[in-house]
CSV table of C-alpha atoms in Angstrom, one decimal:
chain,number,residue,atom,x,y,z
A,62,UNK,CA,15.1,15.3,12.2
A,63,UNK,CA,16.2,11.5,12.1
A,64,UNK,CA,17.6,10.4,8.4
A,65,UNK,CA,15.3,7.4,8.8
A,66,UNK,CA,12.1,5.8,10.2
A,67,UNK,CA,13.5,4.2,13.6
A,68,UNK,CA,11.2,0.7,13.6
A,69,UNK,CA,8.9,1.4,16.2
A,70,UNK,CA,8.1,4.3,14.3
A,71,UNK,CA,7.6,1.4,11.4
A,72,UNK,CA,5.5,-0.4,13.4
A,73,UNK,CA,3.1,2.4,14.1
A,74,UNK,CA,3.1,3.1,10.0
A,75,UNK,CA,2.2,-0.3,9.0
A,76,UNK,CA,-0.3,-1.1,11.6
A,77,UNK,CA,-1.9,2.6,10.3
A,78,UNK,CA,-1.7,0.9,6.5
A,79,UNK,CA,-3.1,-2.1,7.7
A,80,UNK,CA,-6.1,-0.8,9.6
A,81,UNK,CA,-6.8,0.3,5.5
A,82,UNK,CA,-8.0,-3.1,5.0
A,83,UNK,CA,-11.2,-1.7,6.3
A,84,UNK,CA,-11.2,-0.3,3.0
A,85,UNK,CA,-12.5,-3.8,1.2
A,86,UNK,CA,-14.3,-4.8,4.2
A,87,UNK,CA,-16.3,-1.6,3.6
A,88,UNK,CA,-16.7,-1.9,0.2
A,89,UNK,CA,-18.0,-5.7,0.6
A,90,UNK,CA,-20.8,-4.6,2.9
A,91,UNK,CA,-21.6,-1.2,1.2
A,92,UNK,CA,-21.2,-1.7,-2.4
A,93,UNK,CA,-19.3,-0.2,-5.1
A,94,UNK,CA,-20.9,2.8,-5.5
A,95,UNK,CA,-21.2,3.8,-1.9
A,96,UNK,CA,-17.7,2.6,-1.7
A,97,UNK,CA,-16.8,5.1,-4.6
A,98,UNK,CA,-19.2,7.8,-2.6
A,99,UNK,CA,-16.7,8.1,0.4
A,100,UNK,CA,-13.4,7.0,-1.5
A,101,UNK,CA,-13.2,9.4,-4.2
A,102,UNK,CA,-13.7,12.8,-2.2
A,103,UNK,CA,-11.8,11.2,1.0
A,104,UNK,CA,-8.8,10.5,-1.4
A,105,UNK,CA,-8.9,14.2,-3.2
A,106,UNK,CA,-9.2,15.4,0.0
A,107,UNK,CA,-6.0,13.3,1.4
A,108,UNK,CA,-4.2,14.9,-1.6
A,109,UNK,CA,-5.3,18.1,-0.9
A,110,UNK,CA,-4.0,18.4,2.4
A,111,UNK,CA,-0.6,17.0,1.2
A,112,UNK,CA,-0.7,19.7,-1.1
A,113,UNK,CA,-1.9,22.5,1.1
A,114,UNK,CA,0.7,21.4,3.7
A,115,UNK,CA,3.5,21.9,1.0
A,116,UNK,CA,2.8,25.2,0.6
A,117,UNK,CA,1.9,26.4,4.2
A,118,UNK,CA,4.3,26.2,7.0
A,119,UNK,CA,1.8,26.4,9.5
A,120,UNK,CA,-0.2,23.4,8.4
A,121,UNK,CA,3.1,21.3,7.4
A,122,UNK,CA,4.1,21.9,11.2
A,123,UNK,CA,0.6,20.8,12.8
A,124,UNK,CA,0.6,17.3,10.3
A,125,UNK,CA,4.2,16.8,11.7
A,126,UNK,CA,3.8,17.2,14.8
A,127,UNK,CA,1.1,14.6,15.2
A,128,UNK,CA,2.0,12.2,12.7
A,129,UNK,CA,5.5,13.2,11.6
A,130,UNK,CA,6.8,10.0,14.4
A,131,UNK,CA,5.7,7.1,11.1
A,132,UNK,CA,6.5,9.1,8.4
A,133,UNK,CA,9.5,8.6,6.8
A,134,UNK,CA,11.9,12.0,6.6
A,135,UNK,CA,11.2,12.8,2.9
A,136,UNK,CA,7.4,13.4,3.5
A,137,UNK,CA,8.3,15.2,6.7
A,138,UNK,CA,10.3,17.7,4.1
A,139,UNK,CA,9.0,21.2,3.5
A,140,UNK,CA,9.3,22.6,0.2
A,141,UNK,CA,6.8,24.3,-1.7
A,142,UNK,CA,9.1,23.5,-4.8
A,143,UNK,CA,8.1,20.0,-4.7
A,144,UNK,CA,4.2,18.6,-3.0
A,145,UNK,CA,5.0,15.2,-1.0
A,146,UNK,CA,2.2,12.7,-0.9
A,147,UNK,CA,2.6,10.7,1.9
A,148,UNK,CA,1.9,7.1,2.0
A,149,UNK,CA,-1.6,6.8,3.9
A,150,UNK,CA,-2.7,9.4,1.3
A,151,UNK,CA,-1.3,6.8,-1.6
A,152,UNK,CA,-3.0,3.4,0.5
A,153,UNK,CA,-6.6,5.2,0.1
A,154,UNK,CA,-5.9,6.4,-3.6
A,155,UNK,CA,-4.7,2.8,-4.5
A,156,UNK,CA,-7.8,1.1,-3.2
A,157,UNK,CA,-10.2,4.2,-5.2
A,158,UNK,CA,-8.2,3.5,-8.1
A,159,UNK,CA,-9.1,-0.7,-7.7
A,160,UNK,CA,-12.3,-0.2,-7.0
A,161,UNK,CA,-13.1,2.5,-10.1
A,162,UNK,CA,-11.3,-0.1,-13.1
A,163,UNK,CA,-11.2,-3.5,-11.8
A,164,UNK,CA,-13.8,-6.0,-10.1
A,165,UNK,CA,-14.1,-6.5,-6.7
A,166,UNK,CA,-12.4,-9.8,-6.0
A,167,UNK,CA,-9.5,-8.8,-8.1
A,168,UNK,CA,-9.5,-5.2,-6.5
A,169,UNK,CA,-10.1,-6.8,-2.8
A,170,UNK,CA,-7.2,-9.6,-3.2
A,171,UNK,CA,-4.6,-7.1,-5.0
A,172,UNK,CA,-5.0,-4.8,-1.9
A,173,UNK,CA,-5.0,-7.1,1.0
A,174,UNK,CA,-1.7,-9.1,-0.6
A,175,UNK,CA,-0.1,-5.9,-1.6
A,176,UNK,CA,-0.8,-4.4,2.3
A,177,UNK,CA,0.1,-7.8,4.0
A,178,UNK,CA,2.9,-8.7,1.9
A,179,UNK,CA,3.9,-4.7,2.2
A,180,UNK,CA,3.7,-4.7,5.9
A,181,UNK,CA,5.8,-8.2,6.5
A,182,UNK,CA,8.6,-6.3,4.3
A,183,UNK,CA,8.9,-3.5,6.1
A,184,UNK,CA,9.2,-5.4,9.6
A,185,UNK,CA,11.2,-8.2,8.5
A,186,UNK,CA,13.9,-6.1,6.2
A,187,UNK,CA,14.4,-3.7,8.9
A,188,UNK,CA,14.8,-6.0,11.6
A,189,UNK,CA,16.9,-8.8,10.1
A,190,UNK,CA,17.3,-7.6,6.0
A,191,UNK,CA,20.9,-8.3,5.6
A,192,UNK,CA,21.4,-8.3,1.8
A,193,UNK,CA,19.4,-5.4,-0.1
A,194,UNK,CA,18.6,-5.3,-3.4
A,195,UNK,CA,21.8,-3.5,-5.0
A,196,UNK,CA,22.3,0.2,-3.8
A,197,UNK,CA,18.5,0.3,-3.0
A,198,UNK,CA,16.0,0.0,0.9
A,199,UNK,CA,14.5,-3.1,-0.3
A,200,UNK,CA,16.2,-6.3,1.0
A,201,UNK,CA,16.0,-10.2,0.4
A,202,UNK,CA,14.5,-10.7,3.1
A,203,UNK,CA,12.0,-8.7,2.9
A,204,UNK,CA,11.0,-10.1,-0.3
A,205,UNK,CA,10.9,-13.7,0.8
A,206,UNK,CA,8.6,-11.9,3.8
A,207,UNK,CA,6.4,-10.2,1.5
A,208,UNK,CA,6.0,-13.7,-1.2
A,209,UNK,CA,5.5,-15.7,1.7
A,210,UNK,CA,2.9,-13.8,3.6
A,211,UNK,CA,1.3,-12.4,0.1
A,212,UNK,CA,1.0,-15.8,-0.9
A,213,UNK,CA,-1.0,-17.1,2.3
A,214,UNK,CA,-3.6,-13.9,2.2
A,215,UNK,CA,-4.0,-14.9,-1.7
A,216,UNK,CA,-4.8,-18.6,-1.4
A,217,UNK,CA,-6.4,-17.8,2.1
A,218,UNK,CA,-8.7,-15.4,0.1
A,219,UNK,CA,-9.0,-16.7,-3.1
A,220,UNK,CA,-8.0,-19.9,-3.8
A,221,UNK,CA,-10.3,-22.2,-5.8
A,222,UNK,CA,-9.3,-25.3,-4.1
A,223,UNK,CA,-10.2,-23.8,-0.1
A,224,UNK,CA,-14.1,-24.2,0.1
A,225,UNK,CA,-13.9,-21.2,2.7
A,226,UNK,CA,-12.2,-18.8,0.5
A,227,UNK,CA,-14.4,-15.8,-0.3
A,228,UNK,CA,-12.9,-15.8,-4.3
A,229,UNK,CA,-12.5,-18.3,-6.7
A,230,UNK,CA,-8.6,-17.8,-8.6
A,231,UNK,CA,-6.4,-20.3,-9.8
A,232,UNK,CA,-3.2,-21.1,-7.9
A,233,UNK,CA,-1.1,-19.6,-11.3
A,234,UNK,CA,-3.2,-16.7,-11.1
A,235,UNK,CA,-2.6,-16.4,-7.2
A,236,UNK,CA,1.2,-17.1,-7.4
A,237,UNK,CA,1.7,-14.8,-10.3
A,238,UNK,CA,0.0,-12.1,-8.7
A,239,UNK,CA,2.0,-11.9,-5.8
A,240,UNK,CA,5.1,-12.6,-7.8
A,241,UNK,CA,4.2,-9.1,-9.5
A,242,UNK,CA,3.3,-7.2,-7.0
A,243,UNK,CA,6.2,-8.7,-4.8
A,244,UNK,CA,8.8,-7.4,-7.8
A,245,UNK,CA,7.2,-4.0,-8.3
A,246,UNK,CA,7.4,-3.3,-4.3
A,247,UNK,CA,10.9,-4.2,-4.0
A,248,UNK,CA,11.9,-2.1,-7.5
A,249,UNK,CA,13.1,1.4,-7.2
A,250,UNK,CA,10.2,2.9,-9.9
A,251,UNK,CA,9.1,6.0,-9.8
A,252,UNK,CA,5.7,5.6,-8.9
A,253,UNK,CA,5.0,4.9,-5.4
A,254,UNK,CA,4.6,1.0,-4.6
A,255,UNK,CA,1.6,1.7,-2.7
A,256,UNK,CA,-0.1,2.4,-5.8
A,257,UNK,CA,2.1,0.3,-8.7
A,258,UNK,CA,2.3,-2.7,-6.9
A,259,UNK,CA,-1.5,-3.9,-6.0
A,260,UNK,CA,-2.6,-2.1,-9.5
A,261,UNK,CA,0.2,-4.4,-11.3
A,262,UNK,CA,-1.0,-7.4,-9.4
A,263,UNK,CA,-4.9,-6.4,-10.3
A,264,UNK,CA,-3.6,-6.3,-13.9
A,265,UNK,CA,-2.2,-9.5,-14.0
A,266,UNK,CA,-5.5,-11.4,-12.3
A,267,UNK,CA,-7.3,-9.4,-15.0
A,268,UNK,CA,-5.0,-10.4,-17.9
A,269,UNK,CA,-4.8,-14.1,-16.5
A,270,UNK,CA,-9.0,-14.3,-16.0
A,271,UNK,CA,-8.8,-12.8,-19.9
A,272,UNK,CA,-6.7,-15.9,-21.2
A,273,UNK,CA,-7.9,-18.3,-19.5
């Protein structure tokens, strides 16, 4: 097994992460409690089958096998010692989580600039990320990538000054919020950024609506 993710194999991962942002589109037609109806068991049933797959050979071979080519070598590790959730499992429990403690333009606009912004960093720090964050994956470059595009999906979405935007968020609010969830992405925390980084950026729209 390859020590890393070769980038076509990235390619494939992020366009599966992005095809997630059918999560909010769903949830803007359905509703939030139809939304919470399909999220909440489809999410404890993604972690069930990271956890089953931990502790049976046979079923950690068959999820490898067919999507072992995007995932990165620790979740294609087996060892019953130590249940690896995998990131598309992490995408779907990050939008639940949104959905069940924030409202839905700050849960729809933390997701889509945390996936976006998420996506661009991936692609542009592996192909031309030359100066990483200390001893860490994360780069410059794919920071700037991630601000940049997180910063045109947020004012895109939900600016207050674009009379098509679907939300209505101050540019401080917008900026700050991608500033957050920029920082918590690139940091080496233990939680996984596919969770941390769109709640952190959903907590600071919240805290910003709050104050102001």
């Amino acid at each position: 097994m390859s020590k890393t993710l070769n980038y076509s194999g990235e390619i494939y991962r992020k366009s599966l992460h992005l095809l997630a942002l059918a999560y909010p589109v769903g949830y803007s037609i359905l509703g939030k409690s139809v939304a919470l109806w399909v999220l909440v068991p489809l999410s404890l049933a993604m972690i069930g089958a990271d956890f089953l797959r931990s502790k049976n050979e046979w079923t950690h071979g068959l999820i490898d096998r067919i999507f072992g080519f995007m995932m990165r070598p620790e979740e294609r590790v087996f060892d019953p010692r130590r249940p690896v959730v995998n990131g598309a499992t992490w995408v779907t429990t990050s939008f639940t989580v949104l959905i069940l403690f924030f409202s839905g333009p700050i849960a729809i606009l933390s997701f889509a600039i945390f996936m976006i912004g998420d996506a661009m960093a991936a692609l542009v720090g592996r192909k031309w990320g030359a100066h990483p964050w200390g001893s860490g994956s994360r780069s410059m470059e794919g920071t700037l990538a991630f601000m940049i595009s997180g910063l045109v999906v947020a004012h895109a979405l939900g600016s207050e000054s674009i009379p098509f935007s679907f939300f209505q968020f101050n540019s401080v609010s917008l900026i700050g919020a991608v500033l957050v969830a920029g920082v918590l992405e690139a940091l080496p925390l233990p939680v996984n950024d596919n969770l941390i980084a769109p709640v952190g950026a959903a907590l600071f729209l919240l805290g910003m609506g709050a104050f102001l």
